[in-house]
Amino acid sequence: MRLTGSLFIYSLLFSASVYAAVPNVKVLIGKSLKDIVVNGTDLRQTIPAKKLYREFHGRQTVNFNCRLAKRVTLPNKPLLIASVSSPTGLVGWEEKRFKGELQLVAGPDAAYKGCDLVNLVPMDTYISSLLAKEMRADWPIEALKAQAVVARSYALSKMRPSLDNGAWDLESSEKNQVSGNFYDTTASTDLAARVTEGEVLADSDNKPVEGFFHSKCGGKTLRPDQVWSGSVEGYRSVDCPFCHKHGKKSWKQKLSKSYIAQLLSRTISKYTNSNVKVDSQNLTLVNDRASNTDLKFYQGSKLHSVRKSWLRNMAGRDQLPSHNFQMSESSHGIKIEGEGFGHGVGMCQLGAMELAKRGYSYKAILQHYFPDLNVSRIW
Ligand SMILES: [Zn+2]
């Protein structure tokens, strides 16, 4: 997740952040597609460039050949090729059904390879489907409501003011914390989205703040600047003794010293300007603790330090499921023992579930994970 770019767009958006109604959020669901087949009942298709509007009565399938777009002069910003909606509110694509409208967009990319498919959906519908993905719909309602506020704060911070800034706000992938079909909401996810409608995390000046969440912190949450490069105001690292007994237990890895040396070399060359070649013969780890955000080691007699979040980015989430780990040398190589799953920033989902079970309201849960922020309704 890159933070610096998004913060700029965020400030553009919030300079005029008064919403009269629920805003629509644009979610990328397919990239560089050659052929797009959309289906639904009484579909309505608009092609802005040709000023064309068509209605397809009954249950119909509409085909788009995005190879044709190669002949179009490419714009230097995203171009809306066509949009499709249905009075039923649902449009199908690839065995999935989406609420709202589907948009076919040509990218500004010179190596144009097809159309991107974007789902334009009301924010609170999006939040309800995200809850079904991110938490189990049978979790306590107060945990779902807390998640709704944090997820809305995250989505809002990603919203782009116009097509000039990009054709979509969020990707339907792990990157933006949601994936798959949007037609999987339940009564409780709808309720959690509806009763918190328009509510976001805000600072003391009532300015919305980007919301982060993760699966399980393993004991303590982290600030954004401990994991990524930019800082986000209002974040604090807080204790979370609540997630411990839930979800997957602690994790362990055993890796060879030469692999770790190679990982350290690659990490240093990617994230810093120096080009230190770490060799396993001369590598000595400094005593590490899970609470340390940096890993320190000697290469020969020289002390170096790397962020654990950089190592996790390089090694991947399968190898390092969280940033909350301790690395030590053993007779067989390097031992890594970790707690928690996910980036550890903001609200811990399993901790929120436990607090809800103990009778905390969603506002009290948010107060725990974001003690310097308030809940503010902005539409
Ligand atoms: Zn936790």
Short mmCIF file of C-alpha atoms and ligand atoms in Angstrom, two decimals:
data_model
loop_
_atom_site.label_atom_id
_atom_site.label_comp_id
_atom_site.label_asym_id
_atom_site.label_seq_id
_atom_site.Cartn_x
_atom_site.Cartn_y
_atom_site.Cartn_z
CA MET A 1 0.00 0.00 0.00
CA ARG A 2 1.54 3.28 -1.05
CA LEU A 3 0.63 6.06 1.26
CA THR A 4 2.31 9.17 -0.06
CA GLY A 5 0.38 9.46 -3.34
CA SER A 6 -2.94 8.73 -1.77
CA LEU A 7 -2.48 11.36 0.92
CA PHE A 8 -2.23 14.05 -1.73
CA ILE A 9 -5.50 13.02 -3.36
CA TYR A 10 -6.99 12.75 0.11
CA SER A 11 -6.24 16.38 0.89
CA LEU A 12 -7.75 17.46 -2.44
CA LEU A 13 -10.95 15.64 -1.60
CA PHE A 14 -11.27 16.84 1.94
CA SER A 15 -10.73 20.46 1.08
CA ALA A 16 -14.38 20.35 0.00
CA SER A 17 -15.74 17.44 1.92
CA VAL A 18 -19.41 18.19 2.34
CA TYR A 19 -21.66 15.53 0.91
CA ALA A 20 -25.32 16.22 0.38
CA ALA A 21 -26.04 12.56 -0.37
CA VAL A 22 -24.32 9.19 -0.26
CA PRO A 23 -21.40 9.39 -2.69
CA ASN A 24 -20.68 6.65 -5.23
CA VAL A 25 -17.42 4.80 -5.01
CA LYS A 26 -15.69 3.36 -8.10
CA VAL A 27 -14.22 -0.13 -7.69
CA LEU A 28 -11.98 -1.69 -10.34
CA ILE A 29 -13.19 -5.26 -10.94
CA GLY A 30 -11.43 -6.20 -14.21
CA LYS A 31 -8.27 -4.92 -15.89
CA SER A 32 -7.18 -4.84 -19.58
CA LEU A 33 -10.11 -6.95 -20.79
CA LYS A 34 -10.41 -7.75 -24.53
CA ASP A 35 -14.01 -8.92 -24.45
CA ILE A 36 -16.59 -7.96 -21.87
CA VAL A 37 -19.94 -9.74 -21.69
CA VAL A 38 -22.46 -8.13 -19.38
CA ASN A 39 -25.92 -9.51 -18.58
CA GLY A 40 -29.03 -8.44 -16.75
CA THR A 41 -32.68 -7.49 -17.07
CA ASP A 42 -33.81 -4.44 -19.09
CA LEU A 43 -30.20 -3.28 -19.40
CA ARG A 44 -29.52 0.36 -20.22
CA GLN A 45 -26.36 1.14 -22.12
CA THR A 46 -24.83 4.58 -22.62
CA ILE A 47 -21.93 5.30 -24.99
CA PRO A 48 -20.97 8.94 -24.30
CA ALA A 49 -18.65 9.42 -27.34
CA LYS A 50 -21.47 8.50 -29.74
CA LYS A 51 -24.17 10.12 -27.62
CA LEU A 52 -25.84 6.71 -27.80
CA TYR A 53 -28.41 5.39 -25.33
CA ARG A 54 -29.99 1.94 -25.75
CA GLU A 55 -32.36 -0.21 -23.75
CA PHE A 56 -32.37 -4.00 -24.01
CA HIS A 57 -35.75 -5.34 -22.96
CA GLY A 58 -35.99 -8.54 -20.97
CA ARG A 59 -33.12 -10.72 -19.86
CA GLN A 60 -30.26 -9.88 -22.22
CA THR A 61 -26.53 -10.25 -22.77
CA VAL A 62 -24.50 -7.35 -24.15
CA ASN A 63 -21.05 -7.88 -25.71
CA PHE A 64 -18.28 -5.31 -25.87
CA ASN A 65 -15.22 -5.80 -28.06
CA CYS A 66 -12.47 -3.80 -26.45
CA ARG A 67 -9.97 -4.60 -29.22
CA LEU A 68 -11.77 -1.92 -31.25
CA ALA A 69 -10.57 0.66 -28.81
CA LYS A 70 -7.08 0.30 -30.29
CA ARG A 71 -8.27 2.34 -33.24
CA VAL A 72 -9.36 5.19 -31.04
CA THR A 73 -6.88 7.96 -30.38
CA LEU A 74 -5.78 7.36 -26.84
CA PRO A 75 -6.62 10.05 -24.35
CA ASN A 76 -4.13 11.30 -21.81
CA LYS A 77 -6.66 10.63 -19.10
CA PRO A 78 -9.15 7.82 -18.54
CA LEU A 79 -12.01 7.80 -21.04
CA LEU A 80 -15.47 6.43 -20.26
CA ILE A 81 -16.29 4.14 -23.23
CA ALA A 82 -19.67 2.83 -22.05
CA SER A 83 -21.78 2.37 -18.95
CA VAL A 84 -24.38 -0.31 -18.27
CA SER A 85 -27.06 -0.39 -15.58
CA SER A 86 -30.39 -2.08 -14.91
CA PRO A 87 -33.58 -0.85 -13.23
CA THR A 88 -33.30 -3.99 -11.04
CA GLY A 89 -30.11 -2.48 -9.61
CA LEU A 90 -28.04 -5.54 -10.52
CA VAL A 91 -25.71 -6.14 -13.46
CA GLY A 92 -23.92 -9.45 -14.08
CA TRP A 93 -20.39 -10.12 -15.26
CA GLU A 94 -18.52 -13.42 -15.14
CA GLU A 95 -20.95 -15.32 -12.91
CA LYS A 96 -20.98 -12.41 -10.45
CA ARG A 97 -23.61 -9.80 -9.84
CA PHE A 98 -22.85 -6.21 -9.02
CA LYS A 99 -25.06 -3.58 -7.49
CA GLY A 100 -24.96 -0.16 -9.16
CA GLU A 101 -23.48 0.50 -12.61
CA LEU A 102 -20.68 -1.11 -14.61
CA GLN A 103 -18.38 1.23 -16.53
CA LEU A 104 -15.98 0.34 -19.35
CA VAL A 105 -13.01 2.67 -19.23
CA ALA A 106 -10.07 3.12 -21.61
CA GLY A 107 -6.88 3.86 -19.76
CA PRO A 108 -4.41 6.62 -20.59
CA ASP A 109 -1.76 3.95 -20.93
CA ALA A 110 -0.07 4.11 -24.37
CA ALA A 111 0.33 0.34 -24.44
CA TYR A 112 -3.42 0.03 -24.43
CA LYS A 113 -4.46 -3.59 -23.99
CA GLY A 114 -8.24 -3.49 -23.53
CA CYS A 115 -10.89 -1.95 -21.32
CA ASP A 116 -10.90 -1.75 -17.56
CA LEU A 117 -14.19 -2.61 -15.90
CA VAL A 118 -15.31 -0.43 -13.00
CA ASN A 119 -18.27 -0.87 -10.64
CA LEU A 120 -19.89 2.43 -9.65
CA VAL A 121 -21.72 1.70 -6.42
CA PRO A 122 -23.22 3.78 -3.56
CA MET A 123 -20.72 3.96 -0.69
CA ASP A 124 -22.96 2.28 1.87
CA THR A 125 -23.78 -0.63 -0.48
CA TYR A 126 -20.05 -1.05 -0.97
CA ILE A 127 -19.50 -0.96 2.81
CA SER A 128 -22.16 -3.61 3.40
CA SER A 129 -20.54 -6.01 0.89
CA LEU A 130 -17.12 -5.28 2.32
CA LEU A 131 -18.34 -6.22 5.81
CA ALA A 132 -19.46 -9.60 4.47
CA LYS A 133 -15.96 -10.11 3.10
CA GLU A 134 -13.92 -8.65 5.92
CA MET A 135 -15.80 -9.92 8.92
CA ARG A 136 -18.22 -12.76 9.27
CA ALA A 137 -21.80 -11.59 9.00
CA ASP A 138 -22.59 -13.46 12.24
CA TRP A 139 -20.12 -11.38 14.28
CA PRO A 140 -21.66 -9.06 16.93
CA ILE A 141 -23.36 -6.08 15.33
CA GLU A 142 -21.25 -3.53 17.27
CA ALA A 143 -18.06 -5.03 15.73
CA LEU A 144 -19.64 -4.83 12.25
CA LYS A 145 -20.60 -1.20 12.90
CA ALA A 146 -17.04 -0.32 14.05
CA GLN A 147 -15.69 -2.01 10.91
CA ALA A 148 -18.19 -0.07 8.77
CA VAL A 149 -16.90 3.28 10.11
CA VAL A 150 -13.22 2.38 9.61
CA ALA A 151 -13.80 0.89 6.14
CA ARG A 152 -15.80 3.94 5.09
CA SER A 153 -12.98 6.20 6.31
CA TYR A 154 -10.54 4.16 4.24
CA ALA A 155 -12.71 4.15 1.09
CA LEU A 156 -13.42 7.87 1.39
CA SER A 157 -9.71 8.66 1.58
CA LYS A 158 -9.20 6.80 -1.71
CA MET A 159 -11.96 8.62 -3.60
CA ARG A 160 -10.77 10.69 -6.54
CA PRO A 161 -12.53 13.92 -7.37
CA SER A 162 -12.84 13.26 -11.14
CA LEU A 163 -11.80 11.06 -14.06
CA ASP A 164 -8.75 13.29 -14.47
CA ASN A 165 -7.41 11.74 -11.27
CA GLY A 166 -8.11 8.16 -12.32
CA ALA A 167 -10.99 5.92 -13.38
CA TRP A 168 -11.42 4.10 -10.09
CA ASP A 169 -11.00 4.71 -6.36
CA LEU A 170 -10.42 1.19 -5.10
CA GLU A 171 -9.29 -2.09 -6.57
CA SER A 172 -11.26 -5.23 -5.92
CA SER A 173 -8.24 -7.01 -4.52
CA GLU A 174 -6.38 -7.56 -1.31
CA LYS A 175 -4.58 -4.29 -1.95
CA ASN A 176 -7.72 -2.36 -1.11
CA GLN A 177 -9.04 -4.82 1.41
CA VAL A 178 -11.97 -6.17 -0.60
CA SER A 179 -12.39 -8.80 -3.25
CA GLY A 180 -14.94 -10.61 -5.35
CA ASN A 181 -18.63 -10.52 -5.76
CA PHE A 182 -20.61 -7.59 -4.48
CA TYR A 183 -23.85 -9.50 -4.26
CA ASP A 184 -23.19 -11.14 -0.94
CA THR A 185 -24.51 -8.71 1.63
CA THR A 186 -26.68 -9.94 4.50
CA ALA A 187 -29.32 -8.34 6.74
CA SER A 188 -26.75 -7.66 9.48
CA THR A 189 -24.09 -6.19 7.15
CA ASP A 190 -26.77 -3.98 5.57
CA LEU A 191 -27.91 -2.90 9.05
CA ALA A 192 -24.36 -2.09 10.21
CA ALA A 193 -23.75 -0.01 7.07
CA ARG A 194 -27.13 1.75 7.34
CA VAL A 195 -27.08 2.70 11.03
CA THR A 196 -23.58 4.16 10.67
CA GLU A 197 -24.38 5.83 7.34
CA GLY A 198 -22.04 8.70 6.56
CA GLU A 199 -19.96 8.16 9.72
CA VAL A 200 -16.18 8.35 9.45
CA LEU A 201 -13.18 8.78 11.75
CA ALA A 202 -12.34 12.45 12.19
CA ASP A 203 -9.74 14.53 14.03
CA SER A 204 -10.47 17.25 16.60
CA ASP A 205 -11.14 19.76 13.78
CA ASN A 206 -13.75 17.34 12.41
CA LYS A 207 -11.59 16.59 9.39
CA PRO A 208 -11.95 12.97 8.17
CA VAL A 209 -8.93 10.74 8.72
CA GLU A 210 -7.90 7.71 6.67
CA GLY A 211 -9.03 4.47 8.35
CA PHE A 212 -6.88 1.35 8.57
CA PHE A 213 -7.73 -2.09 9.89
CA HIS A 214 -6.19 -5.54 9.95
CA SER A 215 -7.01 -9.08 10.98
CA LYS A 216 -5.12 -9.62 14.25
CA CYS A 217 -2.51 -7.38 15.86
CA GLY A 218 -1.19 -10.00 18.28
CA GLY A 219 -0.95 -7.68 21.29
CA LYS A 220 -0.28 -4.14 20.12
CA THR A 221 -1.37 -2.08 17.12
CA LEU A 222 1.05 0.03 15.09
CA ARG A 223 1.03 3.59 13.75
CA PRO A 224 1.07 4.02 9.93
CA ASP A 225 4.58 5.53 10.04
CA GLN A 226 5.88 2.39 11.78
CA VAL A 227 4.83 0.32 8.77
CA TRP A 228 4.73 2.61 5.74
CA SER A 229 6.56 5.81 4.92
CA GLY A 230 3.98 8.50 5.65
CA SER A 231 2.41 9.36 8.97
CA VAL A 232 -1.32 9.85 9.43
CA GLU A 233 -2.41 12.25 12.11
CA GLY A 234 -4.39 10.94 15.06
CA TYR A 235 -2.93 7.43 15.07
CA ARG A 236 -1.47 5.85 18.18
CA SER A 237 -0.06 2.42 18.91
CA VAL A 238 -2.39 0.88 21.51
CA ASP A 239 -2.35 -2.33 23.55
CA CYS A 240 -4.76 -5.01 22.44
CA PRO A 241 -4.94 -7.94 24.85
CA PHE A 242 -8.29 -8.87 23.24
CA CYS A 243 -7.35 -10.73 20.05
CA HIS A 244 -5.00 -13.23 21.66
CA LYS A 245 -7.41 -16.15 22.05
CA HIS A 246 -9.09 -15.65 18.68
CA GLY A 247 -8.12 -16.63 15.15
CA LYS A 248 -4.93 -18.37 14.18
CA LYS A 249 -2.29 -18.86 16.86
CA SER A 250 1.23 -17.47 16.76
CA TRP A 251 3.39 -18.39 13.76
CA LYS A 252 6.94 -19.68 13.34
CA GLN A 253 9.42 -19.84 10.48
CA LYS A 254 12.82 -21.39 10.13
CA LEU A 255 14.91 -19.99 7.31
CA SER A 256 18.50 -20.46 6.27
CA LYS A 257 21.00 -17.77 7.16
CA SER A 258 21.96 -17.38 3.50
CA TYR A 259 18.32 -16.74 2.58
CA ILE A 260 18.06 -14.05 5.30
CA ALA A 261 21.34 -12.48 4.12
CA GLN A 262 19.96 -12.33 0.61
CA LEU A 263 16.63 -10.92 1.86
CA LEU A 264 18.47 -8.21 3.84
CA SER A 265 20.56 -7.27 0.77
CA ARG A 266 17.48 -7.02 -1.47
CA THR A 267 15.57 -5.03 1.16
CA ILE A 268 18.39 -2.53 1.72
CA SER A 269 18.89 -2.02 -2.00
CA LYS A 270 15.15 -1.45 -2.58
CA TYR A 271 14.36 0.80 0.38
CA THR A 272 17.58 2.73 0.96
CA ASN A 273 20.15 4.37 -1.27
CA SER A 274 22.97 2.22 -0.03
CA ASN A 275 24.00 -1.00 -1.65
CA VAL A 276 25.13 -3.23 1.19
CA LYS A 277 25.88 -6.78 0.17
CA VAL A 278 25.04 -8.87 3.22
CA ASP A 279 26.86 -12.21 3.35
CA SER A 280 25.77 -14.91 5.74
CA GLN A 281 29.31 -15.65 6.97
CA ASN A 282 29.69 -12.18 8.47
CA LEU A 283 26.09 -11.64 9.51
CA THR A 284 25.22 -11.38 13.22
CA LEU A 285 21.71 -10.50 14.34
CA VAL A 286 21.34 -8.13 17.30
CA ASN A 287 19.00 -9.41 20.01
CA ASP A 288 15.54 -8.73 18.65
CA ARG A 289 12.15 -8.36 20.31
CA ALA A 290 8.72 -8.63 18.71
CA SER A 291 7.92 -5.07 19.80
CA ASN A 292 10.89 -3.66 17.84
CA THR A 293 9.80 -2.11 14.55
CA ASP A 294 13.35 -2.37 13.14
CA LEU A 295 15.69 -5.34 12.88
CA LYS A 296 19.31 -4.60 13.72
CA PHE A 297 22.27 -6.66 12.54
CA TYR A 298 26.03 -6.52 12.13
CA GLN A 299 27.68 -7.16 8.80
CA GLY A 300 31.24 -7.65 9.99
CA SER A 301 31.72 -4.82 12.47
CA LYS A 302 29.21 -2.43 10.93
CA LEU A 303 25.76 -2.06 12.47
CA HIS A 304 22.77 -1.86 10.12
CA SER A 305 19.05 -1.46 10.68
CA VAL A 306 16.08 -2.36 8.47
CA ARG A 307 12.38 -1.94 9.04
CA LYS A 308 10.50 -5.16 9.63
CA SER A 309 7.71 -3.84 7.38
CA TRP A 310 10.23 -3.61 4.50
CA LEU A 311 11.29 -7.20 5.14
CA ARG A 312 7.66 -8.30 5.12
CA ASN A 313 7.03 -6.49 1.84
CA MET A 314 10.04 -8.20 0.29
CA ALA A 315 9.48 -11.66 1.74
CA GLY A 316 5.70 -11.70 1.23
CA ARG A 317 2.79 -12.22 3.56
CA ASP A 318 3.01 -16.02 3.46
CA GLN A 319 6.52 -15.99 4.87
CA LEU A 320 5.99 -13.11 7.30
CA PRO A 321 2.26 -12.94 8.12
CA SER A 322 2.69 -9.83 10.34
CA HIS A 323 5.24 -7.20 11.40
CA ASN A 324 4.98 -8.38 14.97
CA PHE A 325 7.86 -10.90 15.00
CA GLN A 326 11.16 -11.69 16.63
CA MET A 327 14.12 -12.96 14.62
CA SER A 328 16.93 -14.90 16.27
CA GLU A 329 19.80 -17.16 15.32
CA SER A 330 19.59 -20.85 16.10
CA SER A 331 21.87 -23.76 15.39
CA HIS A 332 19.95 -24.54 12.19
CA GLY A 333 19.63 -21.05 10.76
CA ILE A 334 17.32 -18.18 11.57
CA LYS A 335 14.22 -18.64 13.69
CA ILE A 336 11.31 -16.25 13.31
CA GLU A 337 8.48 -16.23 15.84
CA GLY A 338 5.52 -13.98 15.23
CA GLU A 339 2.11 -13.00 16.52
CA GLY A 340 -0.80 -11.57 14.61
CA PHE A 341 -1.86 -11.38 10.99
CA GLY A 342 -1.92 -8.34 8.74
CA HIS A 343 -0.17 -4.96 8.84
CA GLY A 344 -1.17 -4.23 12.43
CA VAL A 345 -2.23 -0.61 11.81
CA GLY A 346 -5.48 0.82 13.20
CA MET A 347 -8.35 -1.40 14.27
CA CYS A 348 -7.66 -5.05 15.11
CA GLN A 349 -10.69 -6.96 13.78
CA LEU A 350 -10.48 -9.90 16.17
CA GLY A 351 -9.91 -7.50 19.07
CA ALA A 352 -12.99 -5.53 17.98
CA MET A 353 -15.01 -8.74 17.93
CA GLU A 354 -13.93 -9.60 21.47
CA LEU A 355 -14.75 -6.09 22.73
CA ALA A 356 -18.21 -6.29 21.12
CA LYS A 357 -18.77 -9.64 22.86
CA ARG A 358 -17.89 -7.94 26.15
CA GLY A 359 -20.61 -5.37 25.55
CA TYR A 360 -18.63 -2.45 24.10
CA SER A 361 -20.56 -0.20 21.71
CA TYR A 362 -19.00 0.45 18.28
CA LYS A 363 -18.02 3.95 19.39
CA ALA A 364 -16.28 2.54 22.49
CA ILE A 365 -14.44 0.02 20.29
CA LEU A 366 -13.29 2.81 17.97
CA GLN A 367 -12.32 4.90 21.00
CA HIS A 368 -10.00 2.10 22.08
CA TYR A 369 -8.21 1.70 18.75
CA PHE A 370 -8.30 5.41 17.80
CA PRO A 371 -8.15 7.29 21.14
CA ASP A 372 -7.29 10.59 19.43
CA LEU A 373 -10.08 10.44 16.85
CA ASN A 374 -13.86 10.94 16.91
CA VAL A 375 -16.73 9.54 14.90
CA SER A 376 -18.22 12.22 12.69
CA ARG A 377 -21.16 12.02 10.28
CA ILE A 378 -20.39 13.73 6.98
CA TRP A 379 -23.45 12.79 4.90
ZN ZN B 1 -5.40 -7.23 18.56
#
